[in-house]
Coordinates of C-alpha atoms and ligand atoms in Angstrom, one line a residue:
M200 CA -0.1 0.0 0.1
A201 CA 3.0 2.1 0.9
S202 CA 4.7 1.7 -2.8
F203 CA 1.0 2.6 -4.3
D204 CA 0.7 6.0 -2.5
S205 CA 4.7 6.5 -3.2
A206 CA 4.1 5.2 -6.5
L207 CA 1.0 7.6 -7.1
E208 CA 2.6 10.3 -5.6
H209 CA 5.5 10.2 -7.7
V210 CA 3.1 10.2 -10.9
L211 CA 1.3 13.4 -9.1
V212 CA 4.5 14.9 -8.9
H213 CA 6.6 14.3 -12.1
Y214 CA 3.2 14.0 -14.3
R215 CA 1.5 16.9 -12.7
W216 CA 0.7 17.2 -16.3
V217 CA -1.5 14.2 -16.9
F218 CA -3.5 15.1 -14.0
V219 CA -3.3 18.1 -15.6
C220 CA -4.2 18.3 -18.6
F221 CA -7.0 15.0 -18.7
F222 CA -9.2 16.0 -15.1
L223 CA -8.1 19.6 -14.4
L224 CA -8.4 21.0 -17.6
P225 CA -12.1 19.8 -18.8
I226 CA -13.2 20.4 -15.3
S227 CA -11.2 24.3 -15.6
L228 CA -13.5 24.4 -19.0
F229 CA -16.9 23.6 -17.1
Y230 CA -16.3 25.9 -14.7
E231 CA -15.7 28.5 -16.6
V232 CA -18.5 27.9 -18.6
W233 CA -20.9 27.7 -14.9
L234 CA -19.3 30.8 -14.3
Y235 CA -19.7 32.6 -17.0
T236 CA -23.7 31.3 -17.6
R237 CA -24.3 32.2 -13.9
N238 CA -23.3 35.7 -15.0
W239 CA -24.8 35.9 -17.9
I240 CA -28.4 34.9 -16.5
V241 CA -27.7 38.1 -13.8
F242 CA -27.1 40.7 -16.9
Q243 CA -30.1 39.3 -18.3
L244 CA -32.1 39.5 -15.2
N245 CA -30.6 42.8 -14.7
S246 CA -30.9 41.9 -11.3
A247 CA -27.5 43.3 -10.0
P248 CA -28.6 47.1 -9.2
R249 CA -31.4 45.7 -7.4
Q250 CA -30.1 43.2 -5.5
H251 CA -26.6 45.2 -4.3
D252 CA -28.8 46.3 -0.9
K253 CA -30.1 43.8 0.0
K254 CA -27.2 41.5 -0.3
V255 CA -25.0 44.7 1.8
R256 CA -28.4 44.5 4.4
N257 CA -26.8 40.3 4.7
V258 CA -23.1 41.1 5.4
Q259 CA -24.7 43.5 8.3
R260 CA -27.1 41.0 9.0
Q261 CA -23.7 38.5 10.0
V262 CA -21.8 41.1 11.5
K263 CA -24.7 41.5 14.2
Q264 CA -24.8 37.8 14.2
W265 CA -21.0 38.6 15.4
Q266 CA -21.9 40.6 18.0
D267 CA -24.2 39.3 19.3
S268 CA -22.4 35.5 19.8
G269 CA -19.9 37.2 22.1
R270 CA -17.5 38.3 19.8
R271 CA -15.6 35.0 21.3
T272 CA -13.2 35.3 17.1
K273 CA -11.9 38.0 15.1
M274 CA -14.0 37.7 11.8
C275 CA -12.3 37.7 7.7
T276 CA -14.8 36.4 4.7
A277 CA -16.2 33.5 4.4
R278 CA -14.3 33.0 0.2
P279 CA -12.4 29.8 0.5
G280 CA -8.5 30.0 0.1
W281 CA -8.3 27.9 -2.8
Q282 CA -10.7 30.1 -4.5
T283 CA -7.9 32.8 -4.1
M284 CA -5.1 34.3 -6.3
S285 CA -2.3 34.0 -2.9
F286 CA 0.2 32.0 -3.3
R287 CA -1.1 29.9 0.0
Q288 CA -4.6 28.8 2.0
P289 CA -5.4 30.9 5.1
K290 CA -5.3 28.8 7.6
Y291 CA -7.1 32.0 10.0
K292 CA -10.2 31.0 8.1
K293 CA -10.6 27.8 9.8
T294 CA -10.5 29.2 13.2
M295 CA -12.3 32.8 12.6
F296 CA -15.9 33.8 12.7
N297 CA -16.4 33.5 8.3
V298 CA -18.7 36.5 6.8
N299 CA -19.7 35.8 3.2
V300 CA -19.1 38.6 0.7
N301 CA -20.6 36.8 -2.4
L302 CA -21.2 40.3 -3.9
V303 CA -20.2 39.5 -7.5
D304 CA -21.9 41.8 -10.1
I305 CA -20.9 44.6 -12.1
I306 CA -24.2 47.8 -10.8
N307 CA -23.8 50.3 -13.4
V308 CA -21.7 52.3 -15.8
D309 CA -22.1 55.8 -15.5
E310 CA -20.4 57.3 -18.8
E311 CA -20.8 60.7 -17.8
K312 CA -19.5 60.6 -14.5
R313 CA -16.9 58.2 -16.1
T314 CA -17.3 55.3 -13.5
V315 CA -18.1 51.7 -13.0
L316 CA -19.3 50.8 -9.8
V317 CA -18.7 47.2 -9.0
E318 CA -19.3 44.6 -6.0
P319 CA -16.0 42.7 -4.7
L320 CA -15.9 39.4 -6.1
V321 CA -16.5 41.0 -10.0
N322 CA -12.8 39.8 -11.4
M323 CA -10.7 41.0 -14.0
G324 CA -11.6 39.2 -16.6
Q325 CA -15.2 40.2 -16.2
L326 CA -14.8 43.6 -16.0
S327 CA -13.2 44.2 -19.6
A328 CA -15.4 41.9 -21.3
T329 CA -18.3 44.0 -19.6
L330 CA -16.2 47.1 -20.4
T331 CA -14.6 47.2 -23.6
P332 CA -18.0 46.3 -25.9
L333 CA -19.2 49.4 -24.5
G334 CA -15.8 51.1 -25.2
W335 CA -14.6 52.3 -21.9
T336 CA -11.6 50.1 -19.7
I337 CA -10.1 50.6 -16.8
P338 CA -7.0 52.4 -16.8
V339 CA -5.2 50.1 -14.4
L340 CA -6.3 46.4 -15.5
P341 CA -3.7 43.8 -13.6
E342 CA -3.2 40.8 -16.1
I343 CA -4.6 37.1 -14.4
D344 CA -8.9 37.2 -15.6
D345 CA -9.4 35.6 -11.9
L346 CA -8.4 38.7 -9.7
T347 CA -10.8 40.0 -7.9
V348 CA -11.6 43.8 -7.5
G349 CA -11.7 43.2 -3.5
G350 CA -8.4 41.5 -3.6
M351 CA -6.6 44.7 -5.6
V352 CA -7.8 46.9 -3.4
M353 CA -7.2 45.6 0.3
G354 CA -4.3 44.0 -1.3
T355 CA -2.8 46.2 -4.7
G356 CA -3.2 45.3 -8.4
I357 CA -0.8 47.2 -10.7
E358 CA 0.0 47.0 -14.4
S359 CA 1.7 48.5 -17.2
S360 CA -0.4 51.5 -17.7
S361 CA 0.8 51.7 -13.7
H362 CA 3.7 54.5 -14.3
K363 CA 0.9 56.5 -15.6
Y364 CA -2.1 56.2 -13.2
G365 CA -0.6 54.2 -10.1
L366 CA -1.3 51.7 -8.1
F367 CA -5.0 49.9 -8.6
Q368 CA -5.8 51.6 -5.9
H369 CA -4.7 55.4 -7.6
I370 CA -7.8 55.1 -9.9
C371 CA -10.3 54.1 -7.3
K372 CA -12.9 57.1 -6.3
S373 CA -14.6 55.4 -3.4
Y374 CA -15.2 52.2 -1.3
E375 CA -18.6 51.0 0.3
L376 CA -17.8 49.0 3.6
V377 CA -19.4 47.0 6.3
L378 CA -17.6 48.1 9.2
A379 CA -17.3 46.2 12.8
D380 CA -20.1 47.9 14.4
G381 CA -22.2 46.7 11.3
S382 CA -22.8 50.3 10.1
V383 CA -22.6 51.0 6.1
V384 CA -20.2 53.7 5.7
T385 CA -18.8 55.0 2.6
C386 CA -15.8 57.4 1.5
S387 CA -13.6 59.0 -0.9
K388 CA -11.2 61.8 -0.9
D389 CA -13.2 64.3 -0.4
N390 CA -15.4 62.4 2.1
N391 CA -14.5 59.9 5.2
S392 CA -10.8 60.9 3.2
E393 CA -8.7 59.2 6.7
L394 CA -11.1 55.5 6.0
F395 CA -10.1 56.2 2.2
Y396 CA -6.9 56.6 2.5
S397 CA -6.1 53.9 5.3
I398 CA -8.1 50.8 2.9
P399 CA -5.8 49.7 0.7
W400 CA -3.4 47.1 1.9
S401 CA -5.2 46.4 4.6
Y402 CA -6.1 43.4 3.7
G403 CA -9.7 43.0 5.1
S404 CA -8.3 44.6 8.6
L405 CA -10.8 47.3 8.5
G406 CA -14.3 46.1 7.4
F407 CA -15.7 44.1 5.2
L408 CA -15.7 45.6 1.0
T409 CA -19.1 46.0 -0.7
A410 CA -18.9 48.2 -3.7
V411 CA -16.2 50.0 -4.9
E412 CA -16.1 52.8 -8.0
I413 CA -13.8 52.8 -10.5
Q414 CA -12.6 55.7 -12.9
I415 CA -12.9 54.3 -16.5
I416 CA -11.7 55.5 -19.8
P417 CA -12.2 55.3 -23.6
A418 CA -11.0 52.0 -24.6
T419 CA -9.6 51.4 -28.0
K420 CA -9.1 48.5 -30.6
Y421 CA -5.9 47.6 -30.6
V422 CA -2.8 48.5 -28.8
K423 CA 0.2 49.7 -30.7
L424 CA 3.1 47.7 -28.8
E425 CA 6.6 48.1 -30.1
Y426 CA 9.6 45.6 -29.3
K427 CA 13.0 47.0 -28.2
P428 CA 15.8 44.0 -27.6
V429 CA 18.1 45.0 -24.6
R430 CA 21.7 43.6 -24.3
S431 CA 23.2 44.8 -21.2
L432 CA 21.8 45.3 -17.8
D433 CA 22.8 49.4 -17.7
E434 CA 21.2 49.8 -21.5
A435 CA 18.0 47.5 -20.4
V436 CA 17.9 50.4 -17.1
S437 CA 18.6 53.3 -18.9
V438 CA 16.1 51.9 -22.0
F439 CA 13.4 51.4 -19.4
K440 CA 13.8 54.3 -17.3
E441 CA 13.3 57.0 -20.6
E442 CA 10.5 54.7 -22.1
T443 CA 8.8 55.6 -17.7
L444 CA 9.4 59.2 -18.0
K445 CA 6.8 59.6 -21.2
T446 CA 4.1 59.0 -19.8
T447 CA 2.0 61.3 -22.6
Q448 CA 4.3 58.9 -24.7
N449 CA 3.6 55.3 -23.9
Q450 CA 0.7 54.2 -21.8
F451 CA 1.8 51.1 -21.7
V452 CA 5.4 50.1 -20.5
E453 CA 6.5 47.0 -19.8
G454 CA 10.1 44.6 -19.4
L455 CA 11.2 40.8 -19.4
M456 CA 14.6 40.5 -18.6
F457 CA 15.3 36.7 -20.4
N458 CA 19.1 36.9 -18.7
K459 CA 20.8 39.0 -16.8
E460 CA 22.2 41.3 -20.0
E461 CA 19.5 40.2 -22.0
G462 CA 15.8 41.2 -22.0
V463 CA 13.1 43.2 -24.4
I464 CA 11.6 46.6 -23.3
M465 CA 8.2 46.8 -24.2
T466 CA 5.9 50.1 -24.9
G467 CA 2.3 50.0 -26.3
N468 CA -0.2 53.0 -26.7
M469 CA -4.0 52.4 -27.4
T470 CA -5.1 53.2 -30.9
E471 CA -8.4 52.3 -33.6
L472 CA -6.0 51.8 -36.3
H473 CA -3.8 49.6 -37.2
E474 CA -0.7 49.0 -40.5
A475 CA -2.0 46.6 -42.6
N476 CA -0.6 42.6 -41.8
K477 CA 0.7 43.6 -38.3
V478 CA -2.1 42.7 -36.4
N479 CA -1.1 40.0 -33.9
E480 CA -3.7 38.4 -32.0
I481 CA -2.1 37.0 -29.4
G482 CA -4.9 35.4 -26.9
M483 CA -6.0 33.0 -29.7
W484 CA -5.6 29.5 -28.6
Y485 CA -2.8 28.3 -30.7
K486 CA -0.9 31.2 -30.5
P487 CA 2.4 30.5 -28.3
W488 CA 2.7 32.0 -24.3
F489 CA 3.4 35.5 -24.8
F490 CA 6.2 35.7 -23.0
E491 CA 8.0 32.8 -25.6
H492 CA 6.7 35.8 -28.4
V493 CA 8.8 38.7 -26.7
R494 CA 11.8 36.3 -26.4
S495 CA 12.0 35.9 -30.1
F496 CA 12.5 39.7 -30.7
L497 CA 15.5 38.8 -28.7
K498 CA 17.0 37.5 -32.2
K499 CA 14.4 39.3 -34.4
G500 CA 15.5 42.6 -34.0
K501 CA 13.1 45.7 -33.0
S502 CA 9.4 45.2 -34.2
T503 CA 5.8 46.5 -33.5
E504 CA 2.9 44.8 -33.7
Y505 CA -0.9 45.5 -33.0
I506 CA -2.6 43.6 -30.8
P507 CA -6.7 43.8 -30.0
L508 CA -6.9 45.2 -26.7
R509 CA -8.4 42.7 -24.1
D510 CA -5.7 40.4 -25.8
Y511 CA -3.1 42.4 -24.6
Y512 CA -4.3 43.0 -21.2
H513 CA -4.8 39.4 -20.2
R514 CA -1.6 38.3 -22.1
H515 CA 0.0 36.6 -19.7
T516 CA -2.9 35.2 -18.5
R517 CA -2.8 31.9 -20.5
S518 CA 0.6 30.7 -19.3
I519 CA 0.1 32.2 -15.7
F520 CA 2.9 34.3 -16.3
W521 CA 5.9 31.8 -17.2
E522 CA 4.4 29.5 -14.5
I523 CA 2.5 27.0 -16.5
Q524 CA 5.7 25.7 -17.9
D525 CA 6.7 23.8 -14.9
I526 CA 3.3 22.4 -15.0
I527 CA 2.7 21.3 -18.2
P528 CA 6.1 21.7 -19.8
F529 CA 5.0 21.0 -23.3
G530 CA 2.4 23.5 -23.5
N531 CA 3.8 25.6 -26.2
N532 CA 4.8 23.2 -28.1
P533 CA 2.5 23.6 -32.0
I534 CA 0.8 20.3 -32.1
F535 CA -0.4 20.9 -28.0
R536 CA -1.4 24.4 -28.4
F537 CA -3.9 23.3 -32.0
L538 CA -5.6 20.6 -30.7
L539 CA -6.0 21.3 -26.6
G540 CA -4.3 25.1 -26.4
W541 CA -8.4 26.3 -26.0
M542 CA -8.8 24.6 -22.8
M543 CA -6.1 26.5 -21.2
P544 CA -5.1 27.6 -18.8
P545 CA -6.0 25.4 -15.7
K546 CA -8.2 27.5 -13.5
V547 CA -5.4 29.0 -10.9
S548 CA -8.2 28.1 -7.8
L549 CA -8.7 24.2 -8.6
L550 CA -4.5 23.7 -9.0
K551 CA -4.5 25.2 -6.2
L552 CA -7.6 23.2 -4.7
T553 CA -6.0 19.9 -6.2
Q554 CA -2.4 20.6 -5.5
T555 CA -0.6 17.7 -3.4
K556 CA 1.8 18.0 0.0
A557 CA 4.6 16.6 -2.3
I558 CA 3.8 19.7 -4.6
K559 CA 3.4 21.9 -1.6
K560 CA 7.0 20.5 -0.5
L561 CA 8.9 21.1 -4.2
Y562 CA 7.3 24.3 -4.9
E563 CA 8.0 24.9 -0.8
N564 CA 11.9 24.3 -1.1
N565 CA 12.4 25.0 -5.4
H566 CA 10.0 27.8 -6.2
I567 CA 10.4 31.7 -5.1
I568 CA 7.2 33.6 -6.4
Q569 CA 8.1 36.9 -5.3
D570 CA 7.0 40.6 -6.2
M571 CA 9.2 43.4 -4.5
L572 CA 8.1 46.9 -5.7
V573 CA 11.5 49.4 -5.3
P574 CA 12.2 53.0 -6.2
I575 CA 13.5 52.6 -9.8
S576 CA 16.9 54.5 -8.9
S577 CA 17.5 51.1 -7.2
M578 CA 16.2 49.2 -10.1
A579 CA 19.8 48.0 -11.8
E580 CA 21.2 47.1 -8.0
S581 CA 17.9 45.1 -7.3
I582 CA 18.4 42.9 -10.1
Q583 CA 21.8 42.6 -9.5
M584 CA 20.8 41.6 -6.0
F585 CA 18.0 39.1 -7.7
H586 CA 20.4 37.4 -9.5
D587 CA 23.2 36.7 -7.0
A588 CA 19.8 35.7 -4.8
V589 CA 18.3 32.8 -6.9
Q590 CA 19.0 33.5 -11.2
V591 CA 15.3 33.5 -11.7
Y592 CA 14.5 34.3 -15.3
P593 CA 12.3 35.7 -17.2
L594 CA 11.9 38.1 -14.4
W595 CA 8.8 40.5 -14.7
L596 CA 9.7 44.3 -15.0
C597 CA 6.8 47.3 -14.1
P598 CA 7.0 50.9 -13.2
F599 CA 4.6 52.0 -11.4
K600 CA 4.0 56.2 -10.3
L601 CA 3.8 56.4 -6.4
N602 CA 2.1 59.3 -4.6
N603 CA 2.6 61.1 -1.0
D604 CA -0.9 59.9 -0.1
P605 CA -1.6 59.0 3.7
G606 CA -1.9 55.5 4.3
L607 CA 0.1 51.8 4.5
V608 CA 2.1 52.5 1.2
H609 CA 3.0 55.9 -0.1
S610 CA 6.1 57.2 -1.8
S611 CA 9.1 57.9 0.9
N612 CA 9.6 62.0 -0.8
N613 CA 6.9 64.4 -1.0
G614 CA 5.9 64.4 -5.0
D615 CA 5.1 61.6 -6.7
E616 CA 7.8 58.7 -7.1
I617 CA 8.8 56.2 -9.4
Y618 CA 8.9 52.6 -8.6
V619 CA 9.4 49.2 -10.5
D620 CA 8.1 45.8 -9.8
I621 CA 10.6 43.5 -9.8
G622 CA 8.7 39.8 -10.0
V623 CA 10.6 36.9 -10.2
Y624 CA 8.6 33.6 -10.7
G625 CA 10.6 30.1 -11.2
V626 CA 13.2 27.8 -10.3
P627 CA 16.1 29.2 -8.5
K628 CA 19.2 28.1 -10.8
V629 CA 21.1 29.2 -7.5
P630 CA 23.0 26.2 -5.9
N631 CA 22.3 27.6 -2.4
F632 CA 18.9 28.9 -2.6
H633 CA 17.2 28.7 0.6
P634 CA 13.9 29.4 1.0
V635 CA 13.6 31.2 4.3
N636 CA 17.4 32.6 4.7
T637 CA 17.3 33.3 0.3
T638 CA 13.1 35.2 0.7
R639 CA 14.7 36.6 4.1
R640 CA 17.7 38.4 2.7
I641 CA 16.1 39.2 -0.3
E642 CA 13.0 41.2 1.9
E643 CA 15.6 42.9 4.1
Y644 CA 17.4 44.6 0.7
V645 CA 14.5 45.7 0.1
R646 CA 13.2 47.3 3.3
K647 CA 16.7 49.2 3.1
V648 CA 16.1 51.0 -0.1
K649 CA 12.5 52.4 0.8
G650 CA 10.8 49.5 -1.1
F651 CA 7.5 47.2 -0.6
Q652 CA 6.7 43.8 -0.7
M653 CA 3.5 42.7 -1.9
L654 CA 2.1 40.0 0.0
Y655 CA 0.3 37.7 -2.3
A656 CA 3.2 35.4 -1.6
D657 CA 5.4 34.5 1.6
T658 CA 6.4 36.9 3.5
Y659 CA 9.2 36.0 6.0
A660 CA 9.5 39.3 8.2
T661 CA 9.0 39.6 11.6
R662 CA 6.3 42.1 13.1
E663 CA 9.1 44.6 14.1
E664 CA 11.0 44.1 10.3
F665 CA 7.1 44.5 8.8
E666 CA 6.4 47.6 10.7
E667 CA 9.4 49.1 9.1
M668 CA 8.5 48.5 5.8
F669 CA 4.9 50.3 5.6
D670 CA 3.4 53.4 7.7
F671 CA 1.0 51.7 10.3
S672 CA 0.2 55.6 11.6
L673 CA -2.9 56.6 9.9
Y674 CA -3.9 52.6 10.1
K675 CA -3.1 52.1 13.7
Q676 CA -5.0 55.5 14.1
M677 CA -8.3 54.1 12.5
R678 CA -8.8 50.7 13.1
N679 CA -9.0 52.0 17.1
K680 CA -10.9 54.6 16.0
L681 CA -13.1 52.1 14.2
N682 CA -13.1 49.6 17.1
A683 CA -11.4 46.4 14.0
T684 CA -8.6 45.9 16.9
E685 CA -11.1 43.5 18.7
A686 CA -13.1 42.3 14.7
F687 CA -11.0 42.0 12.4
P688 CA -7.1 40.6 12.9
D689 CA -4.3 43.0 11.6
M690 CA -2.3 43.1 8.7
Y691 CA 0.4 41.6 10.3
D692 CA -1.8 38.4 11.3
K693 CA -3.4 37.6 7.6
V694 CA -0.4 37.4 5.8
N695 CA 2.7 36.5 7.6
K696 CA 3.8 32.8 6.5
H697 CA 2.8 31.5 10.2
V698 CA -0.8 31.9 9.2
R699 CA -0.4 30.0 6.0
E700 CA 0.1 27.2 4.7
Ligands
LIG1087 C1 -23.1 41.9 -14.4 C2 -23.1 42.7 -15.5 C3 -23.0 43.2 -16.6 C4 -22.9 43.9 -17.6 N1 -23.3 44.2 -18.1 C5 -23.4 44.8 -19.8 C6 -23.4 45.6 -20.7 O1 -24.4 46.8 -19.5 N2 -23.2 45.9 -21.5 C7 -23.1 45.0 -22.6 O2 -22.7 44.6 -23.7 N3 -22.5 43.5 -22.0 C8 -22.7 43.9 -20.0 N4 -22.1 42.3 -19.3 C9 -21.9 41.1 -20.5 C10 -20.5 40.7 -20.9 O3 -20.4 42.0 -21.6 C11 -20.0 39.6 -21.5 O4 -20.4 39.0 -20.6 C12 -19.3 39.7 -22.4 O5 -19.5 40.6 -23.9 C13 -18.3 38.8 -23.2 O6 -17.3 39.3 -23.6 P1 -16.8 37.8 -24.5 O7 -17.6 37.3 -25.5 O8 -15.3 39.1 -25.3 O9 -15.5 37.0 -23.3 P2 -15.2 35.8 -23.7 O10 -13.7 36.2 -24.5 O11 -15.4 34.5 -24.1 O12 -14.2 35.5 -22.1 C14 -13.2 35.6 -21.9 C15 -13.0 35.8 -20.1 O13 -13.1 36.5 -19.6 C16 -14.2 36.1 -18.2 N5 -15.5 36.6 -18.7 C17 -15.9 37.2 -19.6 N6 -16.8 37.4 -19.8 C18 -17.5 37.6 -18.1 C19 -18.5 37.5 -17.3 N7 -19.3 37.7 -17.1 N8 -19.0 37.0 -16.2 C20 -17.6 36.6 -15.4 N9 -16.2 36.5 -16.5 C21 -16.2 36.7 -17.3 C22 -14.1 34.9 -18.3 O14 -12.4 34.1 -17.4 C23 -13.5 34.3 -19.8 O15 -12.3 33.3 -19.2 C24 -22.9 42.7 -18.1 C25 -22.5 41.3 -17.5 C26 -21.9 41.1 -15.8 C27 -21.9 40.1 -15.3
LIG1088 N1 -1.2 42.1 -11.3 C1 -1.0 41.7 -10.1 O1 -1.0 43.0 -9.4 C2 -1.9 40.7 -9.0 C3 -1.5 41.1 -8.3 N2 -1.8 39.8 -7.5 C4 -2.1 39.6 -5.2 O2 -3.3 39.0 -5.4 C5 -3.9 39.2 -4.3 C6 -5.8 39.2 -5.4 O3 -6.3 38.1 -4.9 P1 -7.2 37.3 -4.8 O4 -7.9 36.3 -5.3 O5 -8.3 38.7 -6.0 O6 -8.1 38.4 -3.4 P2 -7.3 37.3 -2.1 O7 -9.1 36.7 -1.9 O8 -6.5 36.9 -2.0 O9 -8.2 38.5 -1.2 C7 -7.1 39.3 -0.6 C8 -7.3 39.8 0.7 O10 -8.0 40.8 0.7 C9 -9.0 40.7 1.2 N3 -10.7 41.1 0.2 C10 -11.0 40.2 -0.5 N4 -12.3 41.1 -0.5 C11 -12.6 41.3 0.6 C12 -14.1 42.2 1.1 N5 -14.6 42.5 -0.1 N6 -13.7 42.6 2.0 C13 -12.3 42.5 3.1 N7 -11.5 41.8 2.8 C14 -11.4 41.5 1.7 C15 -8.9 39.3 1.7 O11 -9.7 38.6 3.1 P3 -10.0 37.8 3.8 O12 -8.7 36.9 3.9 O13 -11.0 37.6 5.0 O14 -10.5 36.8 2.8 C16 -7.8 38.8 1.9 O15 -6.6 39.5 2.5 C17 -3.4 40.2 -3.7 O16 -2.8 40.5 -2.9 C18 -3.2 40.7 -5.2 O17 -2.3 41.9 -4.4 C19 -1.7 38.4 -7.8 C20 -1.2 38.4 -9.2 C21 -1.3 39.6 -9.7
LIG1089 C1 2.2 41.3 -9.5 C2 2.0 39.7 -10.5 C3 2.2 40.3 -12.0 C4 2.1 38.9 -9.7 C5 1.4 38.0 -10.7 C6 1.1 36.5 -9.2 C7 1.7 35.8 -10.4 C8 3.1 35.3 -11.2 C9 1.4 33.9 -9.4 C10 -0.7 34.8 -8.5 C11 -0.7 33.2 -7.8 C12 0.6 32.6 -7.9 C13 1.1 33.1 -6.8 C14 -0.3 31.0 -7.9 C15 1.2 30.0 -8.7 C16 2.2 30.7 -9.5 C17 2.0 31.8 -9.5 C18 1.1 32.8 -9.5 C19 0.3 32.7 -10.5 C20 0.5 28.8 -8.1 C21 0.2 28.3 -9.6 C22 1.9 27.8 -8.9 C23 1.8 26.0 -8.2 C24 1.4 25.9 -7.3 O1 1.4 24.6 -7.8 C25 -0.2 26.8 -7.3 C26 -1.1 26.0 -7.4 C27 -0.5 26.8 -5.4 C28 0.0 28.3 -7.1 C29 -1.2 29.5 -7.3 C30 -1.2 30.6 -7.5

């Protein structure tokens, strides 16, 4: 029996693709169709706006229930951990009072005010599918379809347009929340501004989000994307900086480094028109994975393409950035793409749900997933630091603008400051990789340069170290003022490695 178990474990770890291709892909497809149909019916019945108040009252009712039951444990949302886009499962959900915040609808598009009002479980795929046919889009649309508005506000969201518009929180106009006392409040820059500024990055530790008003901008048919290969770290950094500063010329800026000296910097702009023979529908199922397509420009040289807007937004969805290559190694083979590519990608949530202990261990010891946000002045040094620490490529580079608003995350000077998100997702190539020690060394470096760590992945910082990274002054004040300290765990207690498995 033991040998059968270990044989099964071996197959599940080394041939994860068998399970994924024959089981998870078809299930993912059914799941997607079910979600899509359900949302379509909701839209057809136009029930979302009518139902919103009722759904908020239901959240209030649950908070009252928690109060009446003697507030024995703290509260969190009831969204199962496997459904989330974070690396780990939250352990705290097993012991805390779970509140259902099942608000999944787009409530209203206000073309005059240029805003869209959405509930927190609306995801990015749903938003872009709804807004682009109407001629609108949100200025910062994080790539992976399943990321939710709630997660983007309470955590953070970034995209290749962030050098112009900031992080996801910076395109949000107002939030509606249910607080620890069961009351409903709305907040914006001008109304309840202290609450408004303390919400982003607070990980649900101030209240339950029930609606978000987000800025919209006109959408066009295509993104004109220019690929610029670079041949040294110095060149990469100087081209990247130069293009980032051209906010009026470049609506999108993104870089992929394929090794320390070679990469491709991409700059894009929305456009209605296209040149003949230069349209590339990169989202089609038979197209190569986007990062491999980008790599090909190292050989082809500088080029321009016109990419349909939604294909551009979700360019990293099909290959889950480059994580899919560890799950379906032959997934970019043309035969696989033509035959089964239309079922890709497997749903991240289902991958998470079906992850075995051995796979978890493998990822724990042999994989790094981190996004570090550092001032652009430290970009070259940071890439070198990642190279020495892990040597993981491709390396994702995404610039963003950070202003000096109050709250947990803001620039260190008085004005706007440009930062860069350096994303490492993959298997470390250095011989001395140690998940805890290496990550702690990276965290220490990020604190030193006054950067921030994205918290969907593992953080090994102690509470003191964590408090050095973020500005807790307003946050703590608000936690006390709103009696959130009794009702919700604090931010550290929702993200540190001990509360995640
Ligand atoms: C609450 C709500 C309000 C809407 N309001 C309008 C409206 O005012 N006007 C209008 O014309 N249309 C509206 N729609 C419909 C929406 O535009 C359609 O879902 C969309 O047009 C489908 O586009 P597509 O075929 O290109 O998507 P696809 O290319 O088939 O979808 C690709 C991916 O996007 C995601 N996705 C797409 N659609 C949805 C969805 N509906 N829900 C969740 N995920 C999705 C999925 O992850 C899917 O894998 C609304 C839908 C909803 C749910
Ligand atoms: N391009 C990008 O910017 C990317 C970002 N990410 C990261 O992924 C994460 C988002 O994943 P997603 O699955 O959408 O979100 P999650 O469900 O993981 O939620 C993230 C946090 O937000 C809290 N939260 C979510 N909704 C509400 C709500 N309505 N009220 C109160 N608290 C709420 C959750 O609290 P609770 O624990 O109580 O449920 C949790 O602490 C973010 O951390 C983001 O930074 C990942 C990939 C790409
Ligand atoms: C700021 C940006 C662009 C972040 C991108 C983050 C992605 C690369 C992350 C988000 C969720 C994520 C951690 C995930 C995984 C890979 C990297 C992801 C997709 C995978 C699929 C790797 C395989 C694992 O067995 C498991 C299924 C648990 C996770 C799930 C979450």
